[in-house]
Tab-separated table of C-alpha atoms in Angstrom:
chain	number	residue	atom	x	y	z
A	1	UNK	CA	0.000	0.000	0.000
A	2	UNK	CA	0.664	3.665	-0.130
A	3	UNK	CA	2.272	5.609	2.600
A	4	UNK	CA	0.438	8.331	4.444
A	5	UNK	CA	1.613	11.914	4.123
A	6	UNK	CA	5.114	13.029	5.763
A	7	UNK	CA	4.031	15.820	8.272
A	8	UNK	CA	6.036	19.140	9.681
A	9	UNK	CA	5.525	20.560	12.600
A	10	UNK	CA	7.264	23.637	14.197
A	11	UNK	CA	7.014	24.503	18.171
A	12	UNK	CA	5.729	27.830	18.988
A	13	UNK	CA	6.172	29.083	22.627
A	14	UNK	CA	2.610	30.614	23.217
A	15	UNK	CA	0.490	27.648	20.855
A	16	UNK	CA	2.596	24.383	21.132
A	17	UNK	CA	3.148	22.686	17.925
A	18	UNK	CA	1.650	23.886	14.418
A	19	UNK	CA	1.277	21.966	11.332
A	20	UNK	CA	3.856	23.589	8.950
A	21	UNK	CA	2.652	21.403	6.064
A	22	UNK	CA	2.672	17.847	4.607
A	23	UNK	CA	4.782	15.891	2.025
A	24	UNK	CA	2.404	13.754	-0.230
A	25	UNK	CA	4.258	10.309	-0.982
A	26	UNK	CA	5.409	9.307	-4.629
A	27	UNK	CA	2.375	7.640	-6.601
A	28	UNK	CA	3.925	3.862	-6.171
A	29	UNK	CA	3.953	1.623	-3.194
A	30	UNK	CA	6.224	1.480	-0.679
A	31	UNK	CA	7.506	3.585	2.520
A	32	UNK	CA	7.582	7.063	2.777
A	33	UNK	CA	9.498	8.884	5.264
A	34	UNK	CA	11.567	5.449	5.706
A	35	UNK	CA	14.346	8.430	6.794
A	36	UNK	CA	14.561	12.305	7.324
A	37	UNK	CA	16.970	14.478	7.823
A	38	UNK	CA	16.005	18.317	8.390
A	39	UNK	CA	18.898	21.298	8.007
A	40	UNK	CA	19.389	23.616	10.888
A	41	UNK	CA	17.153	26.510	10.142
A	42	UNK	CA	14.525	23.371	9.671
A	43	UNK	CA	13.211	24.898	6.371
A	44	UNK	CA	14.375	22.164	4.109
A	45	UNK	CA	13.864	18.163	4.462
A	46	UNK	CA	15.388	15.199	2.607
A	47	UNK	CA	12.627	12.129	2.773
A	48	UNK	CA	13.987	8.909	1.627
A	49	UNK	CA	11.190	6.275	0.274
A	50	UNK	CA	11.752	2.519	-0.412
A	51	UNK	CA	9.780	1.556	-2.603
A	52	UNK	CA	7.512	-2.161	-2.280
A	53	UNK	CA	9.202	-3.206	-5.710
A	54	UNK	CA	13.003	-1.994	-5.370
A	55	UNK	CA	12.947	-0.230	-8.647
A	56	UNK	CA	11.810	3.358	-7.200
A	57	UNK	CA	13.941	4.121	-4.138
A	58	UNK	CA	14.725	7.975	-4.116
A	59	UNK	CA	14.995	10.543	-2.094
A	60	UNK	CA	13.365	13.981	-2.533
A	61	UNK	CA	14.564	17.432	-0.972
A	62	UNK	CA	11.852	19.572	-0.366
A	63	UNK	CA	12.194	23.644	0.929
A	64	UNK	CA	9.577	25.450	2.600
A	65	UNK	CA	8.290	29.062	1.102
A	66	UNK	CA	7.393	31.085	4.072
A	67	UNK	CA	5.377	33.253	1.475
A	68	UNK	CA	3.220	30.622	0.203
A	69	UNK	CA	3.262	28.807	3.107
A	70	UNK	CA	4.370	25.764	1.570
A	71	UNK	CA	7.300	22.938	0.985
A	72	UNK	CA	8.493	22.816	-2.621
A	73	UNK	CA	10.532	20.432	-4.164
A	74	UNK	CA	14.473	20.873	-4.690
A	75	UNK	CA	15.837	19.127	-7.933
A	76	UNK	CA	14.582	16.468	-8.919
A	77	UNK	CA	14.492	13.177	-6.897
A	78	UNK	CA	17.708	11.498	-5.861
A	79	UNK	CA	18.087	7.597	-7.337
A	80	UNK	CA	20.463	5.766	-6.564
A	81	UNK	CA	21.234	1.746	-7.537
A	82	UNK	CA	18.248	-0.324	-8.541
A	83	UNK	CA	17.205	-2.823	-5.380
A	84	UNK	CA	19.648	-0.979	-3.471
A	85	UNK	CA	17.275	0.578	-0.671
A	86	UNK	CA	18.581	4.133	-1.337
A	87	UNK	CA	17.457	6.117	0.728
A	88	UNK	CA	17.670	3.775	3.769
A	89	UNK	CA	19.042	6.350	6.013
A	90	UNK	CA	19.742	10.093	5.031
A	91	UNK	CA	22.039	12.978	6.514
A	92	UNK	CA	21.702	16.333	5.855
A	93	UNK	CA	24.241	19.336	6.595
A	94	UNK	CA	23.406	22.942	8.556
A	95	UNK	CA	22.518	24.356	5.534
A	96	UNK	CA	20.702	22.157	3.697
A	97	UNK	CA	23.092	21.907	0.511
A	98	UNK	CA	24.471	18.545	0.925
A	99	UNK	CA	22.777	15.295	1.471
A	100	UNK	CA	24.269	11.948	2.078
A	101	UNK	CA	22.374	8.949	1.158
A	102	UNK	CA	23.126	5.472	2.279
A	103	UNK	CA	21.879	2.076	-0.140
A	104	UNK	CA	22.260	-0.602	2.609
A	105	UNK	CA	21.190	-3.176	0.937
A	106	UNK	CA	23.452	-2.350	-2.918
A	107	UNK	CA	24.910	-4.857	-4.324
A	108	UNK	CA	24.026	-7.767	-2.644
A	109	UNK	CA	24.157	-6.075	0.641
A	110	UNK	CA	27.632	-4.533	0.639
A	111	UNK	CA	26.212	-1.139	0.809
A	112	UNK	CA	27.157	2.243	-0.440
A	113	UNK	CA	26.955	5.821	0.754
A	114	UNK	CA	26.377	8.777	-1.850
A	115	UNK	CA	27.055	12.932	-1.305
A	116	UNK	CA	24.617	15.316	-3.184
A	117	UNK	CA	25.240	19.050	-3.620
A	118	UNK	CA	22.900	22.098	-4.151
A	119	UNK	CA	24.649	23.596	-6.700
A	120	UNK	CA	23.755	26.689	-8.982
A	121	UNK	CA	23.353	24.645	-12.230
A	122	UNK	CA	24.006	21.040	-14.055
A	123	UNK	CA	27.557	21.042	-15.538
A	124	UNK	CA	27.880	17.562	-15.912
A	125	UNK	CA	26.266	14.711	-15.122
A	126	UNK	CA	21.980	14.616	-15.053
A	127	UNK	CA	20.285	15.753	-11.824
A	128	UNK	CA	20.528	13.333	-8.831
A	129	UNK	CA	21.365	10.262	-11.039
A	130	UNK	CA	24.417	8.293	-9.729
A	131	UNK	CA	27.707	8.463	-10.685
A	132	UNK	CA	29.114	5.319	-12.934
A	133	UNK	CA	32.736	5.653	-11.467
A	134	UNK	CA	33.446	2.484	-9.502
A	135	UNK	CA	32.937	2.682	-5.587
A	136	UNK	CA	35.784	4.462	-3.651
A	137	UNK	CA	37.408	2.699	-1.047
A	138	UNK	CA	40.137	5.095	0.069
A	139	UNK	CA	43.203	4.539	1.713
A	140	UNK	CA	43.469	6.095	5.811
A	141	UNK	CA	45.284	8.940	6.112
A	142	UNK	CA	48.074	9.158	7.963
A	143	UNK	CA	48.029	9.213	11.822
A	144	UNK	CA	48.704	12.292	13.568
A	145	UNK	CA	47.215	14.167	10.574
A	146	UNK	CA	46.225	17.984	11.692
A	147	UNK	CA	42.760	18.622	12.442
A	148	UNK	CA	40.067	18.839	9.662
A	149	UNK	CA	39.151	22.775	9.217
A	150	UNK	CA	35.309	22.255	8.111
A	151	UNK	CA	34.869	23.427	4.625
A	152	UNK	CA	32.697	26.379	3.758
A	153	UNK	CA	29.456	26.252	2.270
A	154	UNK	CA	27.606	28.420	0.503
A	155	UNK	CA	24.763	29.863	1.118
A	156	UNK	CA	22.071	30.021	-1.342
A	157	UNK	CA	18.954	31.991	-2.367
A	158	UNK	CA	16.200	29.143	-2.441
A	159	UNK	CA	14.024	31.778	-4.211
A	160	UNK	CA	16.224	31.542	-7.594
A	161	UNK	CA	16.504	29.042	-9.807
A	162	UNK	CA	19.384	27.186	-8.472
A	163	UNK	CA	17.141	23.652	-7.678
A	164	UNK	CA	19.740	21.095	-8.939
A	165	UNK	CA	21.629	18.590	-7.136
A	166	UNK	CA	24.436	16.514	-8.200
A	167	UNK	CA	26.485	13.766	-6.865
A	168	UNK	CA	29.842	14.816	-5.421
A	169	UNK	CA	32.560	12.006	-6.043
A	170	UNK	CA	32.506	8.292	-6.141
A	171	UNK	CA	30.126	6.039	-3.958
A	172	UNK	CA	31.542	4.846	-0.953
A	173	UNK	CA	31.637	1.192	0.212
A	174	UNK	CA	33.916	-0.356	2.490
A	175	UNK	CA	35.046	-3.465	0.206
A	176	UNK	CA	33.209	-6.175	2.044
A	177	UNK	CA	30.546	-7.926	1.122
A	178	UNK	CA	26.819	-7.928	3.013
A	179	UNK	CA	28.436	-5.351	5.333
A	180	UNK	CA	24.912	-3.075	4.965
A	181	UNK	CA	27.677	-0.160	4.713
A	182	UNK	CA	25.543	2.971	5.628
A	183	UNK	CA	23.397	0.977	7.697
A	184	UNK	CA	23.981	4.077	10.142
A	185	UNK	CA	24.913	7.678	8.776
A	186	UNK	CA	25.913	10.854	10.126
A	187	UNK	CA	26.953	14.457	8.899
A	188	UNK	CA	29.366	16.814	10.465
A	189	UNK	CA	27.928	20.645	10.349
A	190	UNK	CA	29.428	21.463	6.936
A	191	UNK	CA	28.662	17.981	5.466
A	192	UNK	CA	32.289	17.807	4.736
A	193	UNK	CA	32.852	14.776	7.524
A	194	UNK	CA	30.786	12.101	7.515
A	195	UNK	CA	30.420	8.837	10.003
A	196	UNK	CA	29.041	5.469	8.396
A	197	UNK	CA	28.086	2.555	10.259
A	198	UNK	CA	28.436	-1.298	9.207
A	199	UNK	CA	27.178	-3.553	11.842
A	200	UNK	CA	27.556	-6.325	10.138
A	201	UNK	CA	31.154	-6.217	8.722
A	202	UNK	CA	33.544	-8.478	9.889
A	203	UNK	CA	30.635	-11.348	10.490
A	204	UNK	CA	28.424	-9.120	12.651
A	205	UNK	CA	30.974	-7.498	14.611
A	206	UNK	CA	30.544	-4.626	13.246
A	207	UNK	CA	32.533	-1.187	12.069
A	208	UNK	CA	32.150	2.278	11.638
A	209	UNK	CA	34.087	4.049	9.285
A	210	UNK	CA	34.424	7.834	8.561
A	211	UNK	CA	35.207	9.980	5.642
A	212	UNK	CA	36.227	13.669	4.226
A	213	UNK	CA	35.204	14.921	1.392
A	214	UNK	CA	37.291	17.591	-0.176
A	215	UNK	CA	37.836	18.769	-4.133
A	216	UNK	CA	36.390	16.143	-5.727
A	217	UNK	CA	37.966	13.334	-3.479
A	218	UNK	CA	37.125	10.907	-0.284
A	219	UNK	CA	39.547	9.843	2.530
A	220	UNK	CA	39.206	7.854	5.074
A	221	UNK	CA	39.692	9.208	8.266
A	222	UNK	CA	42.377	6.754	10.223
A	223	UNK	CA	41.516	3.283	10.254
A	224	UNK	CA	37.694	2.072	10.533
A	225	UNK	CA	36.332	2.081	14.293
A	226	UNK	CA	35.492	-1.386	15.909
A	227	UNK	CA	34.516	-2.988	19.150
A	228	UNK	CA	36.475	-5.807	21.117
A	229	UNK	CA	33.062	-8.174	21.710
A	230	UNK	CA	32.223	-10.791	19.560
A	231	UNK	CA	28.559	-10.202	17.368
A	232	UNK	CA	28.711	-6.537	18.737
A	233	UNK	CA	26.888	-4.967	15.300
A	234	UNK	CA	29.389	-1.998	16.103
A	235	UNK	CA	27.940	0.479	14.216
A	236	UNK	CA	24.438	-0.030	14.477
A	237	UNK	CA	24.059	3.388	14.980
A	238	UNK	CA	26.427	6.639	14.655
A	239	UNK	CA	26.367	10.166	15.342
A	240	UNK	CA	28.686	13.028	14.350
A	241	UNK	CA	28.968	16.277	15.877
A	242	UNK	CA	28.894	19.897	14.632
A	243	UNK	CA	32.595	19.691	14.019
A	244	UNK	CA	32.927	16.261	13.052
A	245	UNK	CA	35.649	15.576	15.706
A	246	UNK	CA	33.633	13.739	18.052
């Protein structure tokens, strides 16, 4: 069946919580809202949907026009891998121009993460389809590395034309198979840092692995996180925060 309609609500101190809108689900079956992610200012949303039949997993960005009083949609919908479950899990940054998108279930389970950008307009590649380069699996960086200095991002007039998003990079994976890599996923403020779970890596014990993205190019942040306990599903769940360093 259908999913019901994603709802928004926004906390006011003298009324409680208003209805700030709804998000009507894509015309075929499956789950809508199976993730969200909401930017700081909470005017824009990324809603992933699995769909029943595997062949319509996406993820939509949506911004909401105070004048109208109403969420419209940002690019067209993000795809990713057919029978991937893109869209599994979503992450957005502060200002609502990058998304990361996790497809737990990609190639036979292995997983794979992919970065989106709000960017002015298409100068390669179609809107929100994936890349074809092969999954990255970068190489750690060196320990003792200085700290990351979070990358700028810019900020953008919503009201202009600029509704395009593109992937950034290579997919991510972590080379092993029916890991569900992105099982878990996490943003740092700038969306330049980003934390991905795999609970079922190394035969269920579980990793969690994170990433920069810089110029074009993903590295992996020292070597992947794990636990010491047998079956732990490290990774089950991950959080970043602001600055990425915790």
């Amino acid at each position: 069946a259908n999913s019901v309609d994603v709802a928004v609500y926004r906390y006011d101190a003298v009324d409680g919580w208003e209805a700030r809108g709804s998000l009507a689900p894509p015309a075929t079956a499956g789950v809508w809202g199976y993730s969200m992610a909401l930017n700081y200012a909470g005017d824009m949303v990324a809603v992933g949907f699995v769909s029943t039949d595997g062949n319509s997993d996406a993820v939509y960005v949506f911004a909401y026009d105070e004048a109208a009083q109403l969420w419209r949609p940002v690019g067209d919908a993000l795809t990713g891998s057919v029978s991937g479950s893109f869209g599994a899990r979503v992450a957005m940054n502060r200002g609502g121009t990058r998304v990361a998108v996790s497809a737990v279930t990609e190639d036979s389970s292995r997983g794979a993460v992919r970065l989106f950008d709000l960017v002015h307009s298409p100068t390669s590649q179609p809107t929100g389809r994936p890349s074809t380069q092969p999954s990255a699996q970068p190489s750690p960086l060196p320990s003792g590395q200085p700290s990351r200095q979070p990358s700028a991002m810019p900020s953008l007039d919503l009201a202009t034309t600029l509704k395009t998003l593109l992937q950034q990079g290579a997919a991510l994976d972590d080379g092993s198979a029916a890991s569900e890599f992105g099982f878990a996923l996490s943003a740092s403020q700038d969306g330049g840092r980003v934390a991905v779970g795999a609970p079922y890596a190394n035969d269920g014990d579980g990793a969690v692995f994170v990433f920069d993205y810089a110029a074009g190019v993903w590295s992996q942040v020292h070597a992947a996180l794990s636990s010491s306990t047998t079956g732990a599903l490290f990774g089950y769940a991950v959080a970043l925060s602001a600055t990425g360093d915790t």
